[in-house]
Amino acid sequence: MRIDVITLFPEFIESCAGIGVVGRAQERGLLEVVTCNPRDFATDNHRTVDGRPFGGGPGMLMTIAPLRDALDRVRQASTEPARVIYLSPQGARLTQEKVVELARMDRVILLCGRYEGVDERVLENLVDEELSIGDYVLSGGELAAAIVIDAIGRLQDGALNDAQSAEQDSFAGGLLDCPHYTRPVSDDLGEVPEVLLSGDHAMIRRWRRKQALGRTWLRRPDLLTRVELDAESRTLLDEFRRDYRAAEN
Ligand code: 9D3
């Protein structure tokens, strides 16, 4: 997969995409992240890429020409059609479902805004989709693009496949993760739950499922309304609720 990023801060994107699982996917040739700076397409001495908003108001906007030229340039890299995504507070919320959809594509072009954003005509004519990473205010699209690249990139890495497919399932299950423990068994900070040391894998699986259901109920009840629970899961969640209420009193 190839991800092009149109950004005024290419070094930021390159450093993010160079490390960890995403960096490894690039080293293995499974993923290619390529940046393109619209400033390189500015035509005046000051290399201007911004303009004042018509109608007045605070801040500046990214002008059409450098963005159009940058898009034309990255499209030339292959004949493959690419989805053009603008990272924007006005976009639809990024979800794991969307990440999986994008990870299946051969090419994606991410457009990062700076200042107050881009001229609306770019969005109307050159952009296929707008994505937001959440309801808080960033200073530009780069951090959001880095998040999209990380989430897509880790799915390209073949070595991840085992843990990942299990995790995909659990995301498809729409639940939070259960608690995890490692050495030592006993510490000032507490003990490892006995069931995890029992070697009884059916019991362990049941305990983990119960914890995942219980934590989702406590922390993200919104997720529970979207998943359909089988009979065992309903029983486990009822058990968790009972334990929880008993511990409250
Ligand atoms: C006058 C209102 N503007 C500033 C408060 C609106 C505004 C313009 C540009 C707010 C944020 C930004 C820059 N943000 C992004 O480029 C961005 C973003 C975000 O801020 N939150 C969540 N997801 C994203 S994706 C891109």
Short mmCIF file of N, CA and C and ligand atoms in Angstrom, two decimals, residues 58 86-90 112-117 131-142 144-145, ligand 1:
data_model
loop_
_atom_site.label_atom_id
_atom_site.label_comp_id
_atom_site.label_asym_id
_atom_site.label_seq_id
_atom_site.Cartn_x
_atom_site.Cartn_y
_atom_site.Cartn_z
N PRO A 58 -10.96 36.08 11.13
CA PRO A 58 -9.60 35.85 11.61
C PRO A 58 -8.91 34.74 10.82
N TYR A 86 -9.31 14.42 3.28
CA TYR A 86 -8.91 15.64 3.98
C TYR A 86 -9.18 15.45 5.47
N LEU A 87 -8.12 15.63 6.28
CA LEU A 87 -8.27 15.55 7.73
C LEU A 87 -8.86 16.86 8.20
N SER A 88 -10.00 16.79 8.88
CA SER A 88 -10.74 18.01 9.18
C SER A 88 -11.66 17.83 10.38
N PRO A 89 -11.78 18.87 11.21
CA PRO A 89 -12.73 18.79 12.33
C PRO A 89 -14.17 18.60 11.83
N GLN A 90 -14.44 18.94 10.57
CA GLN A 90 -15.78 18.78 10.01
C GLN A 90 -16.04 17.37 9.46
N CYS A 112 -3.40 17.41 4.64
CA CYS A 112 -3.37 18.03 5.96
C CYS A 112 -3.57 19.53 5.84
N GLY A 113 -4.53 20.06 6.55
CA GLY A 113 -4.75 21.50 6.57
C GLY A 113 -3.92 22.16 7.66
N ARG A 114 -3.58 23.41 7.44
CA ARG A 114 -3.00 24.29 8.47
C ARG A 114 -3.81 25.58 8.45
N TYR A 115 -3.45 26.52 9.31
CA TYR A 115 -4.21 27.77 9.44
C TYR A 115 -5.67 27.43 9.78
N GLU A 116 -6.63 28.14 9.19
CA GLU A 116 -8.04 27.86 9.48
C GLU A 116 -8.62 26.78 8.57
N GLY A 117 -7.79 26.24 7.68
CA GLY A 117 -8.27 25.19 6.79
C GLY A 117 -7.99 25.53 5.34
N LEU A 131 -12.26 13.29 7.17
CA LEU A 131 -12.21 12.51 8.42
C LEU A 131 -11.70 13.36 9.57
N SER A 132 -12.35 13.18 10.73
CA SER A 132 -11.92 13.79 11.98
C SER A 132 -11.46 12.69 12.92
N ILE A 133 -10.52 12.97 13.81
CA ILE A 133 -10.12 11.95 14.78
C ILE A 133 -10.83 12.13 16.12
N GLY A 134 -11.64 13.16 16.28
CA GLY A 134 -12.38 13.31 17.54
C GLY A 134 -12.75 14.75 17.82
N ASP A 135 -13.53 14.93 18.87
CA ASP A 135 -14.10 16.25 19.16
C ASP A 135 -13.21 17.05 20.09
N TYR A 136 -12.08 17.49 19.57
CA TYR A 136 -11.17 18.40 20.26
C TYR A 136 -10.43 19.16 19.17
N VAL A 137 -9.83 20.28 19.54
CA VAL A 137 -9.26 21.17 18.52
C VAL A 137 -7.74 20.99 18.43
N LEU A 138 -7.28 20.60 17.26
CA LEU A 138 -5.85 20.52 16.97
C LEU A 138 -5.42 21.77 16.23
N SER A 139 -4.11 21.91 16.02
CA SER A 139 -3.62 23.09 15.30
C SER A 139 -3.43 22.80 13.81
N GLY A 140 -3.66 21.55 13.40
CA GLY A 140 -3.52 21.21 11.98
C GLY A 140 -3.78 19.74 11.78
N GLY A 141 -3.75 19.30 10.53
CA GLY A 141 -4.13 17.93 10.21
C GLY A 141 -3.04 16.88 10.37
N GLU A 142 -1.78 17.31 10.61
CA GLU A 142 -0.66 16.35 10.61
C GLU A 142 -0.78 15.28 11.68
N ALA A 144 -3.44 14.21 13.06
CA ALA A 144 -4.54 13.32 12.65
C ALA A 144 -4.09 12.36 11.56
N ALA A 145 -3.33 12.87 10.58
CA ALA A 145 -2.81 12.02 9.51
C ALA A 145 -1.89 10.95 10.08
C1 9D3 B 1 -12.30 29.37 14.24
C2 9D3 B 1 -12.37 27.92 14.50
N1 9D3 B 1 -11.14 27.26 14.07
C3 9D3 B 1 -10.16 27.19 15.14
C4 9D3 B 1 -10.68 26.84 16.49
C5 9D3 B 1 -11.50 25.98 13.49
C6 9D3 B 1 -10.37 25.04 13.29
C7 9D3 B 1 -9.53 25.16 12.20
C8 9D3 B 1 -8.50 24.26 12.02
C9 9D3 B 1 -10.14 24.03 14.21
C10 9D3 B 1 -9.11 23.13 14.03
C11 9D3 B 1 -8.27 23.26 12.93
C12 9D3 B 1 -7.16 22.29 12.74
N2 9D3 B 1 -7.61 20.92 12.93
C13 9D3 B 1 -7.40 19.94 12.05
O1 9D3 B 1 -6.79 20.18 11.03
C14 9D3 B 1 -7.93 18.62 12.27
C15 9D3 B 1 -8.64 18.07 13.41
C16 9D3 B 1 -9.03 18.62 14.66
O2 9D3 B 1 -8.78 19.79 15.01
N3 9D3 B 1 -9.74 17.82 15.53
C17 9D3 B 1 -10.04 16.53 15.24
N4 9D3 B 1 -9.70 15.97 14.09
C18 9D3 B 1 -9.00 16.74 13.20
S1 9D3 B 1 -8.51 16.22 11.70
C19 9D3 B 1 -7.82 17.66 11.29
#
